[in-house]
CSV table of C-alpha atoms and ligand atoms in Angstrom, one decimal:
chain,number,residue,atom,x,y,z
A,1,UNK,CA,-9.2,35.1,27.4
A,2,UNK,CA,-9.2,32.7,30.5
A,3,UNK,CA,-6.0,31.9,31.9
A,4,UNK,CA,-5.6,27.7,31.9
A,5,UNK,CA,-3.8,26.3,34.8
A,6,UNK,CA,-1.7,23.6,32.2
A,7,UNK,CA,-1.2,25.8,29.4
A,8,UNK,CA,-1.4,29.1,27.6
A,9,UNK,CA,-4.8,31.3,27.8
A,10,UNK,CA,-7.1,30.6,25.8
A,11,UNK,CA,-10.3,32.3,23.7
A,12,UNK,CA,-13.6,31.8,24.5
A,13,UNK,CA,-14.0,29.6,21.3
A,14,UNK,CA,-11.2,27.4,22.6
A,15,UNK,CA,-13.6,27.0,25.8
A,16,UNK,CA,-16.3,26.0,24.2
A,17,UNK,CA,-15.1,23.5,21.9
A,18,UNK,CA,-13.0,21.9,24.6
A,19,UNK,CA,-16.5,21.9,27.0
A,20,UNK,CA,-17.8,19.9,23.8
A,21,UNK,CA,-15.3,17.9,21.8
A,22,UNK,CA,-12.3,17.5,24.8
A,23,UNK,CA,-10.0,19.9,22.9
A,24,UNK,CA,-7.5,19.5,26.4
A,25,UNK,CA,-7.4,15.9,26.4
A,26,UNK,CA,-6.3,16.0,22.5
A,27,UNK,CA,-3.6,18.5,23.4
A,28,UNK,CA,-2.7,16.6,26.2
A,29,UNK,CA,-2.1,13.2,24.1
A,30,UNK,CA,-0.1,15.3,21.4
A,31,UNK,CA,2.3,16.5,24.1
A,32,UNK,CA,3.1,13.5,25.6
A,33,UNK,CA,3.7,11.4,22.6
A,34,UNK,CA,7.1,11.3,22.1
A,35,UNK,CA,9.5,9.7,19.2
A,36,UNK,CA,12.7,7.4,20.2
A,37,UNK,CA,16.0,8.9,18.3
A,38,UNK,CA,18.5,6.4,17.5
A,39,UNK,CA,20.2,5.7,14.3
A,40,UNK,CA,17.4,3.6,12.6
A,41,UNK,CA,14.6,6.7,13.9
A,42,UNK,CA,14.7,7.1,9.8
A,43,UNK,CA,12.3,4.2,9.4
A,44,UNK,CA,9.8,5.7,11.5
A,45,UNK,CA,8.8,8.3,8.7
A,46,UNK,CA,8.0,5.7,6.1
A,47,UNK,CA,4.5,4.5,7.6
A,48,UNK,CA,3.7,8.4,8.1
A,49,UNK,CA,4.5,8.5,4.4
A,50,UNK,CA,2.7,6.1,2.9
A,51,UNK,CA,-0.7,7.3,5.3
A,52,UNK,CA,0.3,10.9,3.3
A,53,UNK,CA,0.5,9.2,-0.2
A,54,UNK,CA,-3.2,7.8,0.8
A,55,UNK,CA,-4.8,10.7,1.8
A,56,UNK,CA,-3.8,12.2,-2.3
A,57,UNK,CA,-5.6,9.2,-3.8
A,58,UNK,CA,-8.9,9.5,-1.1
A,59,UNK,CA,-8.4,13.6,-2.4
A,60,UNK,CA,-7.3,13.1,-6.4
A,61,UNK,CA,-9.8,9.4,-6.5
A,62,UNK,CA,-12.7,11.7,-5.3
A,63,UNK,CA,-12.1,14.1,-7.9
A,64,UNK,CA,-11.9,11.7,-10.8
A,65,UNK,CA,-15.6,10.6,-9.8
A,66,UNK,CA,-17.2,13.6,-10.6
A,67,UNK,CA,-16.6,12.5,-14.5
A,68,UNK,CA,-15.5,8.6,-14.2
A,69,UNK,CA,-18.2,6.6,-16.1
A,70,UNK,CA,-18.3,2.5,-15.1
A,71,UNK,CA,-19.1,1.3,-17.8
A,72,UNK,CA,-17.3,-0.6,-21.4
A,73,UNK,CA,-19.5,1.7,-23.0
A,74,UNK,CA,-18.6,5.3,-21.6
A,75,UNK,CA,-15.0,4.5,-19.4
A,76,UNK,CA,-12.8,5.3,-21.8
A,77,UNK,CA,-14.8,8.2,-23.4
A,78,UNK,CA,-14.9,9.4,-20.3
A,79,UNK,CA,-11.3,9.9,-19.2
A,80,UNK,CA,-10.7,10.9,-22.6
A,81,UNK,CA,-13.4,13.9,-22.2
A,82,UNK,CA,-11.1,14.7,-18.6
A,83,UNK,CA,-8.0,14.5,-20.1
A,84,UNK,CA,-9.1,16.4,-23.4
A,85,UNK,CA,-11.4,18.9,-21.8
A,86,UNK,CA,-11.7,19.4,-18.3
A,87,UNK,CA,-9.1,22.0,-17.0
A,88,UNK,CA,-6.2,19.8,-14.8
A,89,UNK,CA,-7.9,17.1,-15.4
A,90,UNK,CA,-4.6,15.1,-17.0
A,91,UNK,CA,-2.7,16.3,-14.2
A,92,UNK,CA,-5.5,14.9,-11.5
A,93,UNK,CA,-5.2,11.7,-13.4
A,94,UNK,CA,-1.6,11.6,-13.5
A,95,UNK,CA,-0.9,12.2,-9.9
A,96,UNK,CA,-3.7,9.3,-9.2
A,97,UNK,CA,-1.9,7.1,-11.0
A,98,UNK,CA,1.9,8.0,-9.5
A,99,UNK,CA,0.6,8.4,-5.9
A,100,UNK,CA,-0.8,4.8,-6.3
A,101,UNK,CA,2.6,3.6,-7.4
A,102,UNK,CA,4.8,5.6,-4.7
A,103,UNK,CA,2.2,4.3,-2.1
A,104,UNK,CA,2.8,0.9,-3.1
A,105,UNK,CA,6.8,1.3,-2.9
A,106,UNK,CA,6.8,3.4,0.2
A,107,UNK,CA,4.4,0.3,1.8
A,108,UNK,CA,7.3,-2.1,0.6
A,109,UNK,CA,10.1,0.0,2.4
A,110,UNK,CA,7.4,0.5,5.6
A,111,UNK,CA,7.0,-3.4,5.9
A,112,UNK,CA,10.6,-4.2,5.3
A,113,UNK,CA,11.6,-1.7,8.0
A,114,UNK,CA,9.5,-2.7,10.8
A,115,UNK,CA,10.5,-6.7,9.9
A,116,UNK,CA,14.1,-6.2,9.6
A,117,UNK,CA,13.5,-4.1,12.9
A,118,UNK,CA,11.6,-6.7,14.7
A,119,UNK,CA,8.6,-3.9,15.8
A,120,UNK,CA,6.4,-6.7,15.0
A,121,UNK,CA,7.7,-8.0,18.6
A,122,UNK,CA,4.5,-8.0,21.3
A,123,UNK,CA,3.0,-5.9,22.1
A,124,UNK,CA,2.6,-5.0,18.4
A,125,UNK,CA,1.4,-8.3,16.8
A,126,UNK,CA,-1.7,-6.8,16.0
A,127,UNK,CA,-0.4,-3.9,14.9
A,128,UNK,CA,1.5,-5.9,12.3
A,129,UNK,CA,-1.6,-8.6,11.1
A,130,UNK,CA,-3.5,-5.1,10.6
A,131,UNK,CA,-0.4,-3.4,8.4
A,132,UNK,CA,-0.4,-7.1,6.3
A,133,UNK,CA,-4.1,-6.7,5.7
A,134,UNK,CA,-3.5,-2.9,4.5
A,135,UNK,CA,-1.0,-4.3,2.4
A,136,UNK,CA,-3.4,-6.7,0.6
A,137,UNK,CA,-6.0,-3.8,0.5
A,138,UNK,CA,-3.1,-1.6,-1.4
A,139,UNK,CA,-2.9,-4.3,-3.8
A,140,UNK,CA,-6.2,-4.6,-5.1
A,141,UNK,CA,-6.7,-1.0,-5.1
A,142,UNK,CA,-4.2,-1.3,-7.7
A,143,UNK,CA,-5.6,-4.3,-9.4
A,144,UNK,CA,-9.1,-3.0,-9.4
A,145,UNK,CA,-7.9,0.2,-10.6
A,146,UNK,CA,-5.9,-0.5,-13.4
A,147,UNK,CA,-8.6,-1.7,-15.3
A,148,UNK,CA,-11.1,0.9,-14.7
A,149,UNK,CA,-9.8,3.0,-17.9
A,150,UNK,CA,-10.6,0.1,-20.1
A,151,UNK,CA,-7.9,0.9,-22.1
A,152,UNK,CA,-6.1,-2.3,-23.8
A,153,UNK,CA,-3.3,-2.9,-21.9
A,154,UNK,CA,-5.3,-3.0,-18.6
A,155,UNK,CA,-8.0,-5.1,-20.4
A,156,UNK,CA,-5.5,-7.7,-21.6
A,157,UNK,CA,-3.4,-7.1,-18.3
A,158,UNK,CA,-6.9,-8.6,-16.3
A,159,UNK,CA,-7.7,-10.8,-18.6
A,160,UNK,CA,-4.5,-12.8,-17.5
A,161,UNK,CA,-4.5,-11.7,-14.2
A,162,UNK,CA,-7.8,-12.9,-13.2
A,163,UNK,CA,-6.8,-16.0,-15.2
A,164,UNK,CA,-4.2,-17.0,-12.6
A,165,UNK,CA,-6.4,-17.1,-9.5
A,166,UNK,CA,-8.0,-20.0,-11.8
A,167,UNK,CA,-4.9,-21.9,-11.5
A,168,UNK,CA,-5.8,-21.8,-7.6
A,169,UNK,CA,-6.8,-25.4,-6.7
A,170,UNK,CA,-10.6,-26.5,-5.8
A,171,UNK,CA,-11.8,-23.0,-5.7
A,172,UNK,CA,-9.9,-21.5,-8.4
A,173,UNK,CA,-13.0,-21.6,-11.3
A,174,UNK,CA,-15.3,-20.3,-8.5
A,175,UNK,CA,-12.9,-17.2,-8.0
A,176,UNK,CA,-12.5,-16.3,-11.7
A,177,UNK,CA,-16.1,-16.2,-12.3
A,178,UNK,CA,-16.6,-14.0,-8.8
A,179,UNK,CA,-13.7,-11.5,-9.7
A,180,UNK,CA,-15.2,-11.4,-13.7
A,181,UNK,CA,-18.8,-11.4,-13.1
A,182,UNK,CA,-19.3,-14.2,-15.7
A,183,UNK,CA,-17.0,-16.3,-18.0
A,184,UNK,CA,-14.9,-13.4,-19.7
A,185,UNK,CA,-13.6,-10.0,-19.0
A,186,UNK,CA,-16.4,-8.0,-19.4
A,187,UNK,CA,-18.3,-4.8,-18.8
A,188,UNK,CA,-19.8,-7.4,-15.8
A,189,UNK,CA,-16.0,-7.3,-14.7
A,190,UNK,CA,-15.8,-2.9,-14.7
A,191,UNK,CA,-18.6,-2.6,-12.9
A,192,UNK,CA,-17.4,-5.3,-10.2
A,193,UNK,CA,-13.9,-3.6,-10.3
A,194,UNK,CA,-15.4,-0.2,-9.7
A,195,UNK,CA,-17.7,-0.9,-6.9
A,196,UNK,CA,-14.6,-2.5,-5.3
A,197,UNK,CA,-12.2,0.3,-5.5
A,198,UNK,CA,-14.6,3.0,-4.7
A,199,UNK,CA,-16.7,1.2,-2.5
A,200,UNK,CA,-15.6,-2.2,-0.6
A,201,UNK,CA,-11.8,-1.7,-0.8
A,202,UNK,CA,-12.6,2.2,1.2
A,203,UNK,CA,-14.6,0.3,3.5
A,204,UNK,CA,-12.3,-2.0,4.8
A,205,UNK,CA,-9.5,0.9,4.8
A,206,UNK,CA,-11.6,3.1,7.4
A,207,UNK,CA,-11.6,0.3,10.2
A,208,UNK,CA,-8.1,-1.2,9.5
A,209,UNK,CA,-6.2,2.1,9.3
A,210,UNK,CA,-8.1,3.2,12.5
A,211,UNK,CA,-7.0,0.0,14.5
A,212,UNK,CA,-3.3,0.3,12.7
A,213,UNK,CA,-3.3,4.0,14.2
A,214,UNK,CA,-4.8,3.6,16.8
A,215,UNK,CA,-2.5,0.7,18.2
A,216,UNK,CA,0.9,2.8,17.0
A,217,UNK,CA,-0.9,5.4,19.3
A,218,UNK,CA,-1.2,3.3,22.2
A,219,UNK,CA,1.7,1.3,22.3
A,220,UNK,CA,4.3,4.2,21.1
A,221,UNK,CA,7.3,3.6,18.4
A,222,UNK,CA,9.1,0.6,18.9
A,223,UNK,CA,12.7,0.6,19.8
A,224,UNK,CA,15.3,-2.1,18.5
A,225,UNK,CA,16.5,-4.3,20.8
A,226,UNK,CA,20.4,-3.7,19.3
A,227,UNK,CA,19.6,0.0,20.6
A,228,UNK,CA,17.9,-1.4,23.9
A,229,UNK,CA,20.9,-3.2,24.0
A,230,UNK,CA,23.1,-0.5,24.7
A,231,UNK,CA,22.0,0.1,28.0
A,232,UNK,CA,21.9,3.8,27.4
A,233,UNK,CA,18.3,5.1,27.7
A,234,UNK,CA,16.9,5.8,24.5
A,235,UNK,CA,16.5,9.5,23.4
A,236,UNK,CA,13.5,10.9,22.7
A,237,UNK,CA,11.9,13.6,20.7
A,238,UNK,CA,8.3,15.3,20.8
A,239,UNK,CA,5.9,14.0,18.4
A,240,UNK,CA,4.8,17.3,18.4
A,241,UNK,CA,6.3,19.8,17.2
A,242,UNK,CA,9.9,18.3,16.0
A,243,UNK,CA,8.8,14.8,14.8
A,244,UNK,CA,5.6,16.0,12.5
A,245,UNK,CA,8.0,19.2,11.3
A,246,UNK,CA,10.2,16.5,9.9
A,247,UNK,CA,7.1,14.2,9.0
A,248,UNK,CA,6.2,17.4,6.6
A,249,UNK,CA,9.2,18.2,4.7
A,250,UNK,CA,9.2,14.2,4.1
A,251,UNK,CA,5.7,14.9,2.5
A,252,UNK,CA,6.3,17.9,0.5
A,253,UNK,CA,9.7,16.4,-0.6
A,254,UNK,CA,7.1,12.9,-1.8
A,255,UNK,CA,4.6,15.9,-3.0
A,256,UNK,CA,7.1,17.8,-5.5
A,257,UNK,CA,8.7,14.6,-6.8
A,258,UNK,CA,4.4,13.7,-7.6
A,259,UNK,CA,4.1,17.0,-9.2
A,260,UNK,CA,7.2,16.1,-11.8
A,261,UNK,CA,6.5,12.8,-12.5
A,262,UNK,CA,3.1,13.6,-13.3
A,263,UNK,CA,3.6,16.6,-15.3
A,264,UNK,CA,6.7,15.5,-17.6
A,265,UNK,CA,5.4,11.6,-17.4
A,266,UNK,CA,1.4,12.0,-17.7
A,267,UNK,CA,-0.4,8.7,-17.3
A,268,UNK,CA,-0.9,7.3,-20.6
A,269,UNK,CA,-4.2,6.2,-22.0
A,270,UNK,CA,-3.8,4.2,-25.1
A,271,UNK,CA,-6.5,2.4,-27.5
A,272,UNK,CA,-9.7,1.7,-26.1
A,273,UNK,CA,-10.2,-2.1,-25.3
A,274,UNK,CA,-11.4,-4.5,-27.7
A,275,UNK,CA,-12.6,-8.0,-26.4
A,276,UNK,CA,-11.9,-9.6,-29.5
A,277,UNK,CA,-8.8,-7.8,-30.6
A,278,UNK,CA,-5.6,-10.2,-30.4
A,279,UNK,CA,-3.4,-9.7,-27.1
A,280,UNK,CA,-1.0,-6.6,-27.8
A,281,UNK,CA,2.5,-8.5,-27.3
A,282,UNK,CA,4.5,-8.4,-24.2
A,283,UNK,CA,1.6,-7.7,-21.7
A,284,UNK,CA,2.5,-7.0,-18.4
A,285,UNK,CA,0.7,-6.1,-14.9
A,286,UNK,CA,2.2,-3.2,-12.4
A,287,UNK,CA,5.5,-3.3,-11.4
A,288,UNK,CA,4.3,-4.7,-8.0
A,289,UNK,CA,2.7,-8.0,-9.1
A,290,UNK,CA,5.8,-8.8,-11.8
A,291,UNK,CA,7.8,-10.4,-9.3
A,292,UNK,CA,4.9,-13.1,-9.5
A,293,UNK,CA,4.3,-13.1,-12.6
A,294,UNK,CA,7.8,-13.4,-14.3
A,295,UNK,CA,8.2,-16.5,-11.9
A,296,UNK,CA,5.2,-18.3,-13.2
A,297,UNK,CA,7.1,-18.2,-16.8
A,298,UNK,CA,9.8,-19.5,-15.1
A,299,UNK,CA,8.4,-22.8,-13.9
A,300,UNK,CA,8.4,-26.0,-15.9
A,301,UNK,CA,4.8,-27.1,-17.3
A,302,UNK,CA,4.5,-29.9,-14.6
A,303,UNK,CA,6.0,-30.1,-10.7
A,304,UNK,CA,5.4,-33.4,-8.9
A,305,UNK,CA,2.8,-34.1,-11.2
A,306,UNK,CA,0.6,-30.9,-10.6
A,307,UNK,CA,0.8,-28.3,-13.3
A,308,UNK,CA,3.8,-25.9,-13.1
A,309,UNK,CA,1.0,-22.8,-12.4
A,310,UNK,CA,-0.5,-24.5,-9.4
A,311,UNK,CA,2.7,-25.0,-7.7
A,312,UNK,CA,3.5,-21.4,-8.2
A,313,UNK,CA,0.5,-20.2,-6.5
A,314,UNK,CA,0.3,-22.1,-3.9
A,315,UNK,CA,3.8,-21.4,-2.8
A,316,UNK,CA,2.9,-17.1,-3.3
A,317,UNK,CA,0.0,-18.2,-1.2
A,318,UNK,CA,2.0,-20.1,1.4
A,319,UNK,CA,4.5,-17.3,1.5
A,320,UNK,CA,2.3,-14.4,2.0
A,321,UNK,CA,0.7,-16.6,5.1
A,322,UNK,CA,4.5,-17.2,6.5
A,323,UNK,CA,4.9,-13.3,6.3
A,324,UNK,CA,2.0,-12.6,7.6
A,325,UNK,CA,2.3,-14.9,10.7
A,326,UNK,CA,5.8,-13.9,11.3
A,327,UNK,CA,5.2,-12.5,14.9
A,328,UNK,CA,4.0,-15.6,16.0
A,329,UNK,CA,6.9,-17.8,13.9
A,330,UNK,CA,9.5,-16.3,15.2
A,331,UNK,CA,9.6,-17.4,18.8
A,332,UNK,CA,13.3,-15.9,19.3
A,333,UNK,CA,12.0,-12.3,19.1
A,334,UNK,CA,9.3,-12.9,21.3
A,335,UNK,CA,11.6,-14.0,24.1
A,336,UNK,CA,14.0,-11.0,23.6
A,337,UNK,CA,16.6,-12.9,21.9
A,338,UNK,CA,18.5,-12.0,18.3
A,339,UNK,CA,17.1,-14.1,15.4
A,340,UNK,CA,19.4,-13.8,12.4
A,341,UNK,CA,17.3,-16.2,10.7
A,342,UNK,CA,14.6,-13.4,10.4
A,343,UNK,CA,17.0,-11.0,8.9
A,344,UNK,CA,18.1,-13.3,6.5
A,345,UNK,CA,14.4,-14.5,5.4
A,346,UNK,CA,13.7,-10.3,4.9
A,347,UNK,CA,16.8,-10.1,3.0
A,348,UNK,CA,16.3,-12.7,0.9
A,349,UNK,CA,12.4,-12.0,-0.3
A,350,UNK,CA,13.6,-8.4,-1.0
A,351,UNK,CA,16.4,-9.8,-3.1
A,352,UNK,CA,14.1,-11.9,-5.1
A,353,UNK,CA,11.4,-9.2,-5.6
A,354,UNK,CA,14.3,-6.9,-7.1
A,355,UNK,CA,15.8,-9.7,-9.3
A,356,UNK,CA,12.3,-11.5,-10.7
A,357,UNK,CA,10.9,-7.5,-11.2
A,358,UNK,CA,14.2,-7.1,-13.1
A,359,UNK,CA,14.2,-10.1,-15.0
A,360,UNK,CA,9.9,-9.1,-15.7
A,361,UNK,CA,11.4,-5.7,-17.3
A,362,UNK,CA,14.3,-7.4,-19.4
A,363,UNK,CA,14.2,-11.2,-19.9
A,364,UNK,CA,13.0,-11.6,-23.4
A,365,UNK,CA,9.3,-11.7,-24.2
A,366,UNK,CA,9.6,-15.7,-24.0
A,367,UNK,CA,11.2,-16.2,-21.2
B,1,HEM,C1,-1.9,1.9,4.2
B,1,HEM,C2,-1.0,1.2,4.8
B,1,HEM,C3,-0.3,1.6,6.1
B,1,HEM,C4,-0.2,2.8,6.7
B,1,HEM,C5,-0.9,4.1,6.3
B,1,HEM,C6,0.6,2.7,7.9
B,1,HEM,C7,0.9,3.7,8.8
B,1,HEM,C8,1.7,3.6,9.9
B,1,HEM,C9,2.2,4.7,10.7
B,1,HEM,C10,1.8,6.2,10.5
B,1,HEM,C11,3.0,4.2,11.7
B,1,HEM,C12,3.8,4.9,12.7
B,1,HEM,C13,5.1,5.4,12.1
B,1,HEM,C14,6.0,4.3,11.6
B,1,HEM,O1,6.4,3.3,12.3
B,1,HEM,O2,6.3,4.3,10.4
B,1,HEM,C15,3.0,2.7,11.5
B,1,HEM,C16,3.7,1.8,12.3
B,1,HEM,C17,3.7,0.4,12.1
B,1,HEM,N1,3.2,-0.2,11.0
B,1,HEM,FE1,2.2,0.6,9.5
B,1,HEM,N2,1.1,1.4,8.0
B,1,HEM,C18,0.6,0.7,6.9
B,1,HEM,C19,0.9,-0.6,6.5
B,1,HEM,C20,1.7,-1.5,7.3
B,1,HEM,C21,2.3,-2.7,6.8
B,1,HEM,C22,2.1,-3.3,5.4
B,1,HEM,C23,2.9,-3.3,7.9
B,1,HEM,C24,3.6,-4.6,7.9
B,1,HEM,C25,3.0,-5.7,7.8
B,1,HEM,C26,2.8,-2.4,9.0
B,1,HEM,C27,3.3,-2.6,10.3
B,1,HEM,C28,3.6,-1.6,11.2
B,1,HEM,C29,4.2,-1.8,12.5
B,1,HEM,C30,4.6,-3.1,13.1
B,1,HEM,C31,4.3,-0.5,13.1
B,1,HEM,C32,4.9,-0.2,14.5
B,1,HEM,C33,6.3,0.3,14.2
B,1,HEM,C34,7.0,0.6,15.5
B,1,HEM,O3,6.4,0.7,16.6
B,1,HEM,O4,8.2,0.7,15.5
B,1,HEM,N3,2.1,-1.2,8.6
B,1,HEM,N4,2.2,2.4,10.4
């Protein structure tokens, strides 16, 4: 043992890791970083959550390749033969599935916080265009991944989903073919959808999560200005120990609520896909795109002359590049000032999203 002037002695293995790797200056970083406490600190854990939630699918998604088979031919079989026959191979399956869809939701609750919060305020634009990105990336994980069963709600669930980007104007018969791989749904498309989610989609993650982290790390938790307000000097709390302590009950709590929706509700699998079956009635895609898709039904056949579709797209499209420019829109913030219209904007899209997914789930087939 050699007796460090900064901290406690340390072993001879400590020594020479630290002479290689900078063990000190890592220790040094954890205890400095330090979390504000105020009464919103609770929205702080969500970003931490959803990063846990990712790291099960990198862990469970890695797993199910070691019998996945992409291809229309073999898919199916193949999760059959993991869910049949390989030991835990349902419940690997299962907690894909659920982690993908608790990811999704914790991402929703993540982005909502930090806009109703204003943390997108500079310095932390960046750190906000990266988080939209990640959010996009999320989404066609799901997308991409739903199909790669081939069972024949997914199949069907694509074959309309990929449809709508055709409504897209100019480009839209372009992107249909690029996201197919030809005319139709096809094996061309499973192939394209797996390369995607295992490959390009994993890709992007690695340097977008690294610049989201990275700038969090660098520019410290944001506080709200209604608690800079008060005059009173923000409390803090060490990152480490207290603040990760309370990071890792959050993720067992998110890890045991996994572990029973994927053992009492196992991911289903259904019949295998069949091009040239008719559409099972009521298809549907996740619960995250519904929102979108039970508006579509909603508008008329023709808007100003363009087709009812178009209009709906282009308006997602527009909204997704208002929310995404948001720390540059909202020029109040910026200067320090409050902007109610902000709150009122987050408000109001989370409103929507709940009534449109609940209206998805119980308007009649239809409507
Ligand atoms: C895979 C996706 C994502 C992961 C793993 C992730 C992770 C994190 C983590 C660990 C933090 C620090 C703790 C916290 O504030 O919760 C954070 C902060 C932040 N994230 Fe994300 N995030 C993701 C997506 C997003 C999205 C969709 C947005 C919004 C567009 C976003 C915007 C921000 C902002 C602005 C901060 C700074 C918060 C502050 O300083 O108060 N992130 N993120």
């Amino acid at each position: 043992m050699s007796p460090d002037a900064s901290g406690p002695p340390r072993g001879r293995l400590w020594t020479w890791l630290d002479a290689r790797v900078g063990l000190a200056d890592a220790e040094r970083l954890a205890r400095h970083k330090q979390v504000p406490v105020h009464r919103h600190t609770l929205w702080y854990y969500f970003g931490g959550m959803s990063l846990f939630l990712f790291v099960v699918q990198v862990i469970t998604g890695i797993l199910l390749l070691f019998y996945y088979r992409p291809s229309a031919e073999e898919a199916y079989e193949s999760i059959q033969f993991l869910m049949a026959e390989v030991e835990f191979g349902w419940l690997i399956r299962s907690i894909h599935a659920w982690a993908a869809n608790l990811m999704i939701f914790a991402l929703f609750v993540h982005l909502f916080s930090v806009l109703l919060l204003r943390a997108y305020r500079p310095p932390r634009e960046i750190t906000w265009f990266s988080g939209m990105a990640l959010l996009g990336i999320a989404l066609a994980f799901g997308f991409t991944g739903y199909l790669l069963p081939w069972n024949e709600l997914a199949y069907f669930a694509t074959k309309v989903g990929t449809e709508i980007t055709g409504a897209v104007p100019v480009v839209g018969s372009f992107l249909v073919r690029l996201l197919r791989g030809g005319e139709e749904v096809t094996g061309a498309t499973l192939t394209r959808f797996y390369g995607i989610h295992v490959a390009v989609l994993p890709l992007f993650v690695t340097g977008l999560l690294g610049l989201h982290l990275y700038l969090v790390q660098r520019h410290g938790m944001s506080v709200p200005r209604s608690v800079e307000q008060t005059g009173r000097a923000a409390r803090t709390m060490p990152f480490v120990p207290n603040f990760l302590l309370r990071d890792i009950v959050g993720w067992l709590s998110a890890l045991a609520v996994l572990a029973a929706l994927a053992a009492f509700l196992p991911a289903e699998l259904g019949r295998k896909a069949d091009p040239f079956a008719p559409a099972p009635a009521g298809i549907k895609p996740e619960w995250y795109f519904v929102f979108m898709f039970q508006t579509l039904k909603y508008l008329p056949s023709h808007i100003l002359g363009m087709e009812g579709e178009v209009v709906g797209i282009l308006a997602f499209g527009l909204g997704g590049l208002f929310l995404l420019l948001v720390p540059v829109l909202d020029r109040r913030s910026t200067r320090g000032e409050p902007s109610p219209l902000f709150t009122w904007i987050g408000i109001g899209i989370i409103v929507y999203m709940v009534i449109l997914t609940y209206l998805g789930y119980t308007a009649s087939p239809t409507k």
